[in-house]
PDB file of C-alpha atoms in Angstrom:
ATOM      1  CA  MET S   1      67.700 165.386  23.991  1.00 45.00           C
ATOM      2  CA  LYS S   2      67.790 165.177  27.785  1.00 46.00           C
ATOM      3  CA  GLN S   3      64.286 166.598  27.968  1.00 44.00           C
ATOM      4  CA  ASP S   4      63.038 164.058  25.423  1.00 50.00           C
ATOM      5  CA  THR S   5      64.605 161.199  27.383  1.00 46.00           C
ATOM      6  CA  ALA S   6      63.173 162.501  30.634  1.00 47.00           C
ATOM      7  CA  SER S   7      59.699 162.822  29.117  1.00 50.00           C
ATOM      8  CA  ILE S   8      59.834 159.236  27.847  1.00 46.00           C
ATOM      9  CA  LEU S   9      60.992 157.907  31.216  1.00 49.00           C
ATOM     10  CA  ALA S  10      58.196 159.815  32.934  1.00 48.00           C
ATOM     11  CA  LYS S  11      55.473 158.309  30.758  1.00 60.00           C
ATOM     12  CA  PRO S  12      53.322 155.628  32.404  1.00 65.00           C
ATOM     13  CA  GLY S  13      53.481 153.685  29.148  1.00 75.00           C
ATOM     14  CA  LEU S  14      57.126 152.862  29.828  1.00 82.00           C
ATOM     15  CA  LEU S  15      56.239 150.952  32.985  1.00 87.00           C
ATOM     16  CA  SER S  16      53.545 149.021  31.103  1.00 85.00           C
ATOM     17  CA  ILE S  17      55.892 148.053  28.274  1.00 85.00           C
ATOM     18  CA  VAL S  18      58.728 147.029  30.604  1.00 89.00           C
ATOM     19  CA  SER S  19      56.297 145.003  32.734  1.00 91.00           C
ATOM     20  CA  ALA S  20      54.949 143.239  29.630  1.00 89.00           C
ATOM     21  CA  TYR S  21      58.401 142.194  28.434  1.00 90.00           C
ATOM     22  CA  ILE S  22      59.461 141.105  31.929  1.00 94.00           C
ATOM     23  CA  LEU S  23      56.384 138.871  32.150  1.00 94.00           C
ATOM     24  CA  TRP S  24      57.075 137.430  28.688  1.00 93.00           C
ATOM     25  CA  GLY S  25      60.713 136.853  29.627  1.00 93.00           C
ATOM     26  CA  ALA S  26      59.710 135.105  32.865  1.00 95.00           C
ATOM     27  CA  LEU S  27      57.256 132.725  31.149  1.00 95.00           C
ATOM     28  CA  PRO S  28      59.728 129.788  31.214  1.00 96.00           C
ATOM     29  CA  ILE S  29      59.278 129.635  34.995  1.00 97.00           C
ATOM     30  CA  TYR S  30      55.537 129.103  34.547  1.00 97.00           C
ATOM     31  CA  TRP S  31      55.937 126.471  31.834  1.00 97.00           C
ATOM     32  CA  LYS S  32      58.461 124.643  34.017  1.00 96.00           C
ATOM     33  CA  LEU S  33      55.748 124.322  36.683  1.00 95.00           C
ATOM     34  CA  LEU S  34      53.731 122.392  34.089  1.00 94.00           C
ATOM     35  CA  THR S  35      56.536 120.036  33.027  1.00 94.00           C
ATOM     36  CA  THR S  36      54.425 117.011  34.037  1.00 92.00           C
ATOM     37  CA  VAL S  37      51.728 118.072  31.549  1.00 93.00           C
ATOM     38  CA  PRO S  38      52.356 117.304  27.839  1.00 93.00           C
ATOM     39  CA  ALA S  39      53.040 120.422  25.773  1.00 95.00           C
ATOM     40  CA  MET S  40      50.018 119.808  23.528  1.00 95.00           C
ATOM     41  CA  GLU S  41      47.711 119.672  26.538  1.00 95.00           C
ATOM     42  CA  VAL S  42      49.236 122.856  27.968  1.00 95.00           C
ATOM     43  CA  LEU S  43      48.675 124.543  24.596  1.00 96.00           C
ATOM     44  CA  ALA S  44      45.023 123.459  24.526  1.00 95.00           C
ATOM     45  CA  HIS S  45      44.471 124.926  27.987  1.00 95.00           C
ATOM     46  CA  ARG S  46      46.274 128.117  27.024  1.00 95.00           C
ATOM     47  CA  ILE S  47      44.041 128.598  23.986  1.00 95.00           C
ATOM     48  CA  VAL S  48      40.756 127.906  25.786  1.00 95.00           C
ATOM     49  CA  TRP S  49      41.463 129.846  28.974  1.00 95.00           C
ATOM     50  CA  SER S  50      42.995 132.771  27.072  1.00 93.00           C
ATOM     51  CA  PHE S  51      39.797 133.120  25.085  1.00 93.00           C
ATOM     52  CA  PHE S  52      37.575 133.038  28.187  1.00 92.00           C
ATOM     53  CA  PHE S  53      39.856 135.443  30.061  1.00 91.00           C
ATOM     54  CA  LEU S  54      39.888 137.915  27.161  1.00 90.00           C
ATOM     55  CA  LEU S  55      36.138 137.558  26.707  1.00 90.00           C
ATOM     56  CA  ILE S  56      35.635 138.559  30.343  1.00 89.00           C
ATOM     57  CA  LEU S  57      37.933 141.550  29.852  1.00 86.00           C
ATOM     58  CA  LEU S  58      36.004 142.630  26.770  1.00 87.00           C
ATOM     59  CA  LEU S  59      32.795 142.352  28.782  1.00 88.00           C
ATOM     60  CA  VAL S  60      34.145 144.286  31.778  1.00 86.00           C
ATOM     61  CA  SER S  61      35.567 147.041  29.566  1.00 81.00           C
ATOM     62  CA  ASN S  62      32.287 147.370  27.610  1.00 84.00           C
ATOM     63  CA  SER S  63      34.102 146.406  24.396  1.00 82.00           C
ATOM     64  CA  LEU S  64      31.837 143.565  23.294  1.00 86.00           C
ATOM     65  CA  ALA S  65      30.027 145.828  20.837  1.00 86.00           C
ATOM     66  CA  THR S  66      33.334 146.716  19.181  1.00 84.00           C
ATOM     67  CA  PHE S  67      34.287 143.034  19.224  1.00 87.00           C
ATOM     68  CA  ARG S  68      31.079 142.119  17.373  1.00 89.00           C
ATOM     69  CA  GLN S  69      31.704 144.895  14.832  1.00 88.00           C
ATOM     70  CA  GLU S  70      35.170 143.511  14.158  1.00 86.00           C
ATOM     71  CA  ILE S  71      33.714 140.026  13.650  1.00 88.00           C
ATOM     72  CA  ARG S  72      31.225 141.419  11.120  1.00 90.00           C
ATOM     73  CA  PHE S  73      34.067 143.282   9.376  1.00 87.00           C
ATOM     74  CA  LEU S  74      36.092 140.082   9.068  1.00 86.00           C
ATOM     75  CA  LEU S  75      33.110 138.150   7.729  1.00 86.00           C
ATOM     76  CA  ALA S  76      32.653 140.822   5.056  1.00 89.00           C
ATOM     77  CA  HIS S  77      36.353 140.858   4.098  1.00 87.00           C
ATOM     78  CA  PRO S  78      37.661 137.363   3.261  1.00 88.00           C
ATOM     79  CA  LYS S  79      41.255 138.570   2.888  1.00 88.00           C
ATOM     80  CA  HIS S  80      41.317 139.814   6.476  1.00 87.00           C
ATOM     81  CA  ALA S  81      39.534 136.665   7.709  1.00 89.00           C
ATOM     82  CA  ALA S  82      42.100 134.444   5.960  1.00 91.00           C
ATOM     83  CA  ALA S  83      44.938 136.459   7.503  1.00 90.00           C
ATOM     84  CA  LEU S  84      43.344 136.052  10.951  1.00 90.00           C
ATOM     85  CA  PHE S  85      43.011 132.291  10.487  1.00 92.00           C
ATOM     86  CA  ALA S  86      46.650 132.051   9.373  1.00 93.00           C
ATOM     87  CA  ALA S  87      47.677 134.166  12.371  1.00 91.00           C
ATOM     88  CA  SER S  88      45.797 131.872  14.767  1.00 93.00           C
ATOM     89  CA  LEU S  89      47.564 128.791  13.358  1.00 94.00           C
ATOM     90  CA  LEU S  90      50.974 130.471  13.455  1.00 93.00           C
ATOM     91  CA  ILE S  91      50.686 131.723  17.032  1.00 92.00           C
ATOM     92  CA  SER S  92      49.379 128.316  18.160  1.00 94.00           C
ATOM     93  CA  ALA S  93      52.359 126.573  16.547  1.00 96.00           C
ATOM     94  CA  ASN S  94      54.706 129.155  18.065  1.00 95.00           C
ATOM     95  CA  TRP S  95      53.225 128.625  21.546  1.00 95.00           C
ATOM     96  CA  LEU S  96      53.437 124.834  21.211  1.00 96.00           C
ATOM     97  CA  VAL S  97      57.108 124.757  20.214  1.00 97.00           C
ATOM     98  CA  TYR S  98      58.035 127.314  22.882  1.00 96.00           C
ATOM     99  CA  ILE S  99      56.266 125.378  25.652  1.00 97.00           C
ATOM    100  CA  TRP S 100      57.865 122.126  24.474  1.00 97.00           C
ATOM    101  CA  ALA S 101      61.307 123.768  24.261  1.00 96.00           C
ATOM    102  CA  VAL S 102      61.075 125.081  27.828  1.00 96.00           C
ATOM    103  CA  GLN S 103      59.876 121.712  29.151  1.00 96.00           C
ATOM    104  CA  SER S 104      62.748 120.024  27.259  1.00 95.00           C
ATOM    105  CA  ASN S 105      65.430 122.239  28.867  1.00 95.00           C
ATOM    106  CA  ARG S 106      66.045 124.276  25.713  1.00 94.00           C
ATOM    107  CA  ILE S 107      65.309 127.763  27.018  1.00 95.00           C
ATOM    108  CA  VAL S 108      68.646 129.107  25.730  1.00 92.00           C
ATOM    109  CA  GLU S 109      67.858 127.971  22.188  1.00 92.00           C
ATOM    110  CA  SER S 110      64.353 129.421  22.361  1.00 93.00           C
ATOM    111  CA  SER S 111      65.680 132.771  23.624  1.00 91.00           C
ATOM    112  CA  LEU S 112      67.946 132.913  20.568  1.00 89.00           C
ATOM    113  CA  GLY S 113      64.818 132.654  18.409  1.00 89.00           C
ATOM    114  CA  TYR S 114      63.363 135.823  19.871  1.00 89.00           C
ATOM    115  CA  TYR S 115      66.655 137.658  19.376  1.00 87.00           C
ATOM    116  CA  ILE S 116      66.576 136.641  15.718  1.00 88.00           C
ATOM    117  CA  ASN S 117      62.890 137.534  15.294  1.00 86.00           C
ATOM    118  CA  PRO S 118      63.367 141.290  14.502  1.00 83.00           C
ATOM    119  CA  LEU S 119      65.861 140.383  11.785  1.00 83.00           C
ATOM    120  CA  VAL S 120      63.443 137.813  10.347  1.00 86.00           C
ATOM    121  CA  SER S 121      60.774 140.520  10.301  1.00 83.00           C
ATOM    122  CA  ILE S 122      63.125 142.710   8.254  1.00 81.00           C
ATOM    123  CA  ALA S 123      63.632 139.875   5.755  1.00 85.00           C
ATOM    124  CA  LEU S 124      59.881 139.226   5.526  1.00 85.00           C
ATOM    125  CA  GLY S 125      59.217 142.918   4.936  1.00 82.00           C
ATOM    126  CA  LEU S 126      61.742 142.816   2.095  1.00 82.00           C
ATOM    127  CA  LEU S 127      60.178 139.705   0.539  1.00 83.00           C
ATOM    128  CA  PHE S 128      56.460 140.341   0.973  1.00 83.00           C
ATOM    129  CA  LEU S 129      55.994 144.080   1.569  1.00 76.00           C
ATOM    130  CA  LYS S 130      58.647 145.275  -0.892  1.00 78.00           C
ATOM    131  CA  GLU S 131      60.337 147.270   1.851  1.00 75.00           C
ATOM    132  CA  ARG S 132      63.811 148.618   1.110  1.00 79.00           C
ATOM    133  CA  LEU S 133      66.734 146.941   2.837  1.00 76.00           C
ATOM    134  CA  THR S 134      69.119 149.506   4.294  1.00 79.00           C
ATOM    135  CA  LEU S 135      72.873 149.016   4.395  1.00 80.00           C
ATOM    136  CA  TRP S 136      72.787 148.427   8.169  1.00 80.00           C
ATOM    137  CA  GLN S 137      69.905 145.976   7.962  1.00 80.00           C
ATOM    138  CA  GLY S 138      71.802 144.043   5.304  1.00 84.00           C
ATOM    139  CA  ILE S 139      74.917 143.889   7.493  1.00 86.00           C
ATOM    140  CA  GLY S 140      72.745 142.862  10.454  1.00 83.00           C
ATOM    141  CA  CYS S 141      71.134 140.016   8.529  1.00 84.00           C
ATOM    142  CA  LEU S 142      74.549 138.732   7.385  1.00 88.00           C
ATOM    143  CA  LEU S 143      75.837 138.814  10.971  1.00 88.00           C
ATOM    144  CA  ALA S 144      72.757 136.926  12.195  1.00 85.00           C
ATOM    145  CA  LEU S 145      73.190 134.323   9.456  1.00 85.00           C
ATOM    146  CA  SER S 146      76.830 133.942  10.491  1.00 89.00           C
ATOM    147  CA  GLY S 147      75.716 133.306  14.078  1.00 84.00           C
ATOM    148  CA  VAL S 148      73.264 130.606  13.024  1.00 84.00           C
ATOM    149  CA  LEU S 149      75.821 128.925  10.749  1.00 86.00           C
ATOM    150  CA  HIS S 150      78.446 129.039  13.488  1.00 84.00           C
ATOM    151  CA  MET S 151      76.091 127.368  15.961  1.00 81.00           C
ATOM    152  CA  THR S 152      75.196 124.695  13.390  1.00 81.00           C
ATOM    153  CA  TRP S 153      78.865 123.999  12.659  1.00 82.00           C
ATOM    154  CA  GLN S 154      80.201 124.071  16.227  1.00 77.00           C
ATOM    155  CA  LEU S 155      77.348 122.304  18.015  1.00 68.00           C
ATOM    156  CA  GLY S 156      76.667 119.860  15.198  1.00 72.00           C
ATOM    157  CA  SER S 157      72.933 120.482  15.039  1.00 74.00           C
ATOM    158  CA  PHE S 158      70.739 122.946  13.196  1.00 81.00           C
ATOM    159  CA  PRO S 159      69.053 125.378  15.670  1.00 85.00           C
ATOM    160  CA  TRP S 160      65.587 124.594  14.342  1.00 91.00           C
ATOM    161  CA  ILE S 161      63.805 125.657  17.527  1.00 92.00           C
ATOM    162  CA  SER S 162      65.334 129.144  17.329  1.00 90.00           C
ATOM    163  CA  LEU S 163      64.527 129.557  13.654  1.00 91.00           C
ATOM    164  CA  PHE S 164      61.031 128.086  13.935  1.00 95.00           C
ATOM    165  CA  LEU S 165      60.136 130.475  16.747  1.00 94.00           C
ATOM    166  CA  ALA S 166      61.635 133.432  14.878  1.00 91.00           C
ATOM    167  CA  VAL S 167      60.017 132.644  11.515  1.00 93.00           C
ATOM    168  CA  SER S 168      56.603 131.646  12.900  1.00 93.00           C
ATOM    169  CA  PHE S 169      56.383 134.814  15.002  1.00 90.00           C
ATOM    170  CA  GLY S 170      57.662 136.894  12.095  1.00 89.00           C
ATOM    171  CA  LEU S 171      54.977 135.462   9.792  1.00 91.00           C
ATOM    172  CA  TYR S 172      52.431 136.019  12.574  1.00 89.00           C
ATOM    173  CA  GLY S 173      53.412 139.696  12.655  1.00 85.00           C
ATOM    174  CA  LEU S 174      53.113 139.846   8.866  1.00 86.00           C
ATOM    175  CA  CYS S 175      49.554 138.506   9.060  1.00 87.00           C
ATOM    176  CA  LYS S 176      48.721 141.003  11.800  1.00 83.00           C
ATOM    177  CA  LYS S 177      49.660 143.866   9.485  1.00 80.00           C
ATOM    178  CA  VAL S 178      46.767 142.842   7.243  1.00 78.00           C
ATOM    179  CA  ILE S 179      44.175 142.438  10.018  1.00 80.00           C
ATOM    180  CA  GLN S 180      42.514 145.682  11.098  1.00 72.00           C
ATOM    181  CA  VAL S 181      41.393 144.774  14.613  1.00 75.00           C
ATOM    182  CA  GLY S 182      42.455 145.834  18.092  1.00 73.00           C
ATOM    183  CA  ALA S 183      45.193 144.044  20.019  1.00 72.00           C
ATOM    184  CA  VAL S 184      42.884 142.447  22.594  1.00 77.00           C
ATOM    185  CA  SER S 185      40.144 141.679  20.086  1.00 81.00           C
ATOM    186  CA  GLY S 186      42.701 140.218  17.712  1.00 82.00           C
ATOM    187  CA  ILE S 187      44.077 137.646  20.144  1.00 84.00           C
ATOM    188  CA  ALA S 188      40.536 136.891  21.338  1.00 88.00           C
ATOM    189  CA  LEU S 189      39.491 136.144  17.765  1.00 90.00           C
ATOM    190  CA  GLU S 190      42.632 134.102  17.135  1.00 89.00           C
ATOM    191  CA  THR S 191      42.009 131.908  20.176  1.00 91.00           C
ATOM    192  CA  LEU S 192      38.292 131.705  19.312  1.00 91.00           C
ATOM    193  CA  LEU S 193      39.123 130.145  15.940  1.00 92.00           C
ATOM    194  CA  VAL S 194      41.224 127.334  17.409  1.00 94.00           C
ATOM    195  CA  SER S 195      39.278 126.907  20.678  1.00 95.00           C
ATOM    196  CA  PRO S 196      36.915 124.255  19.202  1.00 95.00           C
ATOM    197  CA  LEU S 197      39.920 122.070  18.336  1.00 95.00           C
ATOM    198  CA  ALA S 198      41.467 122.655  21.753  1.00 95.00           C
ATOM    199  CA  LEU S 199      38.196 121.832  23.528  1.00 95.00           C
ATOM    200  CA  PHE S 200      37.752 118.681  21.455  1.00 95.00           C
ATOM    201  CA  TYR S 201      41.292 117.586  22.351  1.00 94.00           C
ATOM    202  CA  LEU S 202      40.756 118.213  26.074  1.00 93.00           C
ATOM    203  CA  THR S 203      37.408 116.398  25.953  1.00 92.00           C
ATOM    204  CA  GLN S 204      39.065 113.370  24.361  1.00 92.00           C
ATOM    205  CA  LEU S 205      41.725 113.323  27.069  1.00 90.00           C
ATOM    206  CA  SER S 206      39.067 113.573  29.764  1.00 86.00           C
ATOM    207  CA  GLN S 207      37.042 110.710  28.300  1.00 87.00           C
ATOM    208  CA  GLN S 208      40.178 108.557  28.123  1.00 87.00           C
ATOM    209  CA  GLU S 209      40.955 109.548  31.735  1.00 81.00           C
ATOM    210  CA  THR S 210      44.442 110.680  30.754  1.00 81.00           C
ATOM    211  CA  ALA S 211      43.942 114.432  31.193  1.00 80.00           C
ATOM    212  CA  ALA S 212      46.585 115.909  33.511  1.00 81.00           C
ATOM    213  CA  PHE S 213      44.086 118.353  35.033  1.00 74.00           C
ATOM    214  CA  SER S 214      42.005 115.430  36.330  1.00 75.00           C
ATOM    215  CA  THR S 215      44.811 113.025  37.301  1.00 79.00           C
ATOM    216  CA  GLN S 216      47.456 115.332  38.795  1.00 80.00           C
ATOM    217  CA  GLY S 217      45.450 117.275  41.357  1.00 81.00           C
ATOM    218  CA  THR S 218      44.025 120.726  41.998  1.00 86.00           C
ATOM    219  CA  ALA S 219      47.349 122.573  41.785  1.00 90.00           C
ATOM    220  CA  ILE S 220      47.902 121.473  38.177  1.00 91.00           C
ATOM    221  CA  LEU S 221      44.287 122.352  37.306  1.00 90.00           C
ATOM    222  CA  LEU S 222      44.740 125.867  38.693  1.00 93.00           C
ATOM    223  CA  LEU S 223      48.013 126.275  36.800  1.00 94.00           C
ATOM    224  CA  CYS S 224      46.265 125.178  33.590  1.00 93.00           C
ATOM    225  CA  ILE S 225      43.506 127.723  34.163  1.00 93.00           C
ATOM    226  CA  GLY S 226      46.142 130.356  34.925  1.00 95.00           C
ATOM    227  CA  THR S 227      47.583 130.026  31.430  1.00 95.00           C
ATOM    228  CA  GLY S 228      44.804 132.357  30.295  1.00 92.00           C
ATOM    229  CA  ALA S 229      45.827 135.094  32.709  1.00 91.00           C
ATOM    230  CA  ILE S 230      49.559 134.823  32.025  1.00 93.00           C
ATOM    231  CA  THR S 231      48.828 135.057  28.292  1.00 90.00           C
ATOM    232  CA  ALA S 232      46.437 138.001  28.445  1.00 86.00           C
ATOM    233  CA  THR S 233      48.102 140.148  31.130  1.00 89.00           C
ATOM    234  CA  PRO S 234      51.331 141.059  29.270  1.00 88.00           C
ATOM    235  CA  LEU S 235      49.291 141.546  26.094  1.00 81.00           C
ATOM    236  CA  LEU S 236      47.092 144.113  27.831  1.00 81.00           C
ATOM    237  CA  LEU S 237      50.112 145.872  29.328  1.00 84.00           C
ATOM    238  CA  PHE S 238      51.756 145.998  25.902  1.00 81.00           C
ATOM    239  CA  ALA S 239      48.607 147.288  24.183  1.00 73.00           C
ATOM    240  CA  SER S 240      48.330 150.027  26.803  1.00 75.00           C
ATOM    241  CA  GLY S 241      51.966 151.071  26.749  1.00 76.00           C
ATOM    242  CA  VAL S 242      52.691 150.933  23.026  1.00 67.00           C
ATOM    243  CA  LYS S 243      50.239 153.779  22.386  1.00 67.00           C
ATOM    244  CA  GLN S 244      52.252 156.134  24.608  1.00 72.00           C
ATOM    245  CA  LEU S 245      55.809 155.445  23.440  1.00 70.00           C
ATOM    246  CA  PRO S 246      57.780 155.827  20.191  1.00 68.00           C
ATOM    247  CA  LEU S 247      58.174 152.500  18.392  1.00 61.00           C
ATOM    248  CA  LYS S 248      61.981 152.818  18.414  1.00 63.00           C
ATOM    249  CA  ILE S 249      61.861 152.780  22.219  1.00 71.00           C
ATOM    250  CA  VAL S 250      59.519 149.786  22.205  1.00 71.00           C
ATOM    251  CA  GLY S 251      61.828 148.046  19.743  1.00 69.00           C
ATOM    252  CA  PHE S 252      64.783 148.511  22.065  1.00 73.00           C
ATOM    253  CA  ILE S 253      62.912 147.315  25.169  1.00 79.00           C
ATOM    254  CA  GLN S 254      61.778 144.115  23.388  1.00 82.00           C
ATOM    255  CA  TYR S 255      65.240 142.597  23.887  1.00 85.00           C
ATOM    256  CA  LEU S 256      64.545 142.551  27.622  1.00 87.00           C
ATOM    257  CA  SER S 257      62.347 139.473  27.146  1.00 90.00           C
ATOM    258  CA  PRO S 258      64.835 137.061  25.496  1.00 90.00           C
ATOM    259  CA  THR S 259      67.627 138.391  27.726  1.00 90.00           C
ATOM    260  CA  LEU S 260      65.641 137.551  30.857  1.00 94.00           C
ATOM    261  CA  ALA S 261      64.712 134.134  29.431  1.00 94.00           C
ATOM    262  CA  LEU S 262      68.369 133.453  28.599  1.00 93.00           C
ATOM    263  CA  MET S 263      69.430 134.324  32.146  1.00 94.00           C
ATOM    264  CA  ILE S 264      66.688 132.129  33.602  1.00 96.00           C
ATOM    265  CA  GLY S 265      67.739 129.206  31.414  1.00 95.00           C
ATOM    266  CA  VAL S 266      71.418 129.500  32.363  1.00 94.00           C
ATOM    267  CA  PHE S 267      71.343 130.646  35.992  1.00 95.00           C
ATOM    268  CA  VAL S 268      68.069 129.192  37.287  1.00 96.00           C
ATOM    269  CA  TYR S 269      67.800 125.910  35.391  1.00 95.00           C
ATOM    270  CA  GLY S 270      71.484 125.328  34.682  1.00 94.00           C
ATOM    271  CA  GLU S 271      71.265 124.952  30.906  1.00 93.00           C
ATOM    272  CA  PRO S 272      74.662 124.824  29.171  1.00 91.00           C
ATOM    273  CA  PHE S 273      76.051 128.034  27.694  1.00 89.00           C
ATOM    274  CA  SER S 274      79.395 127.193  26.127  1.00 87.00           C
ATOM    275  CA  PHE S 275      81.953 129.399  24.408  1.00 88.00           C
ATOM    276  CA  SER S 276      80.418 128.320  21.075  1.00 86.00           C
ATOM    277  CA  HIS S 277      77.047 129.571  22.317  1.00 86.00           C
ATOM    278  CA  LEU S 278      78.686 132.858  23.301  1.00 90.00           C
ATOM    279  CA  ILE S 279      80.218 133.328  19.832  1.00 91.00           C
ATOM    280  CA  SER S 280      76.895 132.623  18.102  1.00 87.00           C
ATOM    281  CA  PHE S 281      74.991 134.929  20.424  1.00 88.00           C
ATOM    282  CA  ALA S 282      77.669 137.596  19.949  1.00 91.00           C
ATOM    283  CA  PHE S 283      77.000 137.538  16.191  1.00 90.00           C
ATOM    284  CA  ILE S 284      73.252 137.960  16.868  1.00 87.00           C
ATOM    285  CA  TRP S 285      73.772 140.708  19.444  1.00 89.00           C
ATOM    286  CA  SER S 286      76.113 142.531  17.048  1.00 90.00           C
ATOM    287  CA  ALA S 287      73.492 142.234  14.314  1.00 85.00           C
ATOM    288  CA  LEU S 288      70.827 143.766  16.556  1.00 81.00           C
ATOM    289  CA  LEU S 289      73.200 146.544  17.613  1.00 85.00           C
ATOM    290  CA  VAL S 290      74.042 147.393  14.002  1.00 84.00           C
ATOM    291  CA  VAL S 291      70.365 147.436  12.982  1.00 79.00           C
ATOM    292  CA  SER S 292      69.406 149.564  16.003  1.00 77.00           C
ATOM    293  CA  LEU S 293      72.220 152.078  15.426  1.00 77.00           C
ATOM    294  CA  GLY S 294      71.302 152.135  11.750  1.00 74.00           C
ATOM    295  CA  GLU S 295      68.079 153.903  12.730  1.00 68.00           C
ATOM    296  CA  THR S 296      70.003 156.871  14.165  1.00 69.00           C
ATOM    297  CA  SER S 297      70.527 159.997  12.069  1.00 63.00           C
ATOM    298  CA  ALA S 298      74.339 159.759  12.255  1.00 58.00           C
ATOM    299  CA  PHE S 299      74.411 156.248  10.781  1.00 56.00           C
ATOM    300  CA  GLN S 300      71.818 157.158   8.137  1.00 62.00           C
ATOM    301  CA  THR S 301      73.948 160.125   7.060  1.00 67.00           C
ATOM    302  CA  PHE S 302      77.002 157.855   6.811  1.00 57.00           C
ATOM    303  CA  GLU S 303      74.989 155.374   4.733  1.00 58.00           C
ATOM    304  CA  LYS S 304      73.945 158.075   2.238  1.00 63.00           C
ATOM    305  CA  ARG S 305      77.539 159.241   1.848  1.00 64.00           C
ATOM    306  CA  PHE S 306      78.782 155.660   1.464  1.00 55.00           C
ATOM    307  CA  LEU S 307      76.197 154.861  -1.217  1.00 56.00           C
ATOM    308  CA  ARG S 308      77.008 158.067  -3.123  1.00 63.00           C
ATOM    309  CA  THR S 309      80.703 157.189  -3.037  1.00 64.00           C
ATOM    310  CA  ALA S 310      80.058 153.597  -4.122  1.00 57.00           C
ATOM    311  CA  ALA S 311      77.902 154.808  -7.024  1.00 54.00           C
TER     312      ALA S 311
END
């Protein structure tokens, strides 16, 4: 066991994965720098510049030929093309709500969404992929539901931002299971599909002389262009690292991102985190702990014995 742990820690993929999740967790800081730019305009820039940035990377890495092959494959397989189009709409909606949430001082609520996301993915797998729900996953989902209901009851408002982010990203992952393209090519194709709409929107703003990139100075323009790099960089790190690590390790590290975002929201931007928040988050954290431990051999053995006894 010690040797296995040491070998995992020594792998360069670990550094890539940790770096990717740290960058994703730190994204609120970048979106806060663009608070003076409407969320829809930030999204349009993110889509356009992400596509150009990824296109350059495909060119530099001599992957354009593979990219063209994947386009031809999608054109020949309507099911995969439809899944890609759905994925592009879902990730665009997810980006928009997340950017708006950060700009609206709701980082804590958005971080909750990404804690819930793995549990939503379990539910989607049960509904659409006919995957079997384990005892521990069932307990985890009930705990997560309790956390959401507690927040709704105590705070007097339904945490729609959290659930929208969790469900939209969960559905995005479901679509990605159908699409047989590489990680970089996939996001390049997704942004390519919605880039015409984003470009049209930015052109309209420019013609009306209301575009932030032309009225708020060079610094804002450079930050808008930088949205491509801050989108693509963690993606590339993740794509590189995930090939070298077991998925259970990657699954554990993923909680680094919402944890960092939560800390940034509370300690950097002073968002409220009341006792009611703590109780709701505790339900979610307990759910994730139960689901994670449920993957261990000891818990799986206990589950088999419990089910035999119950039968």
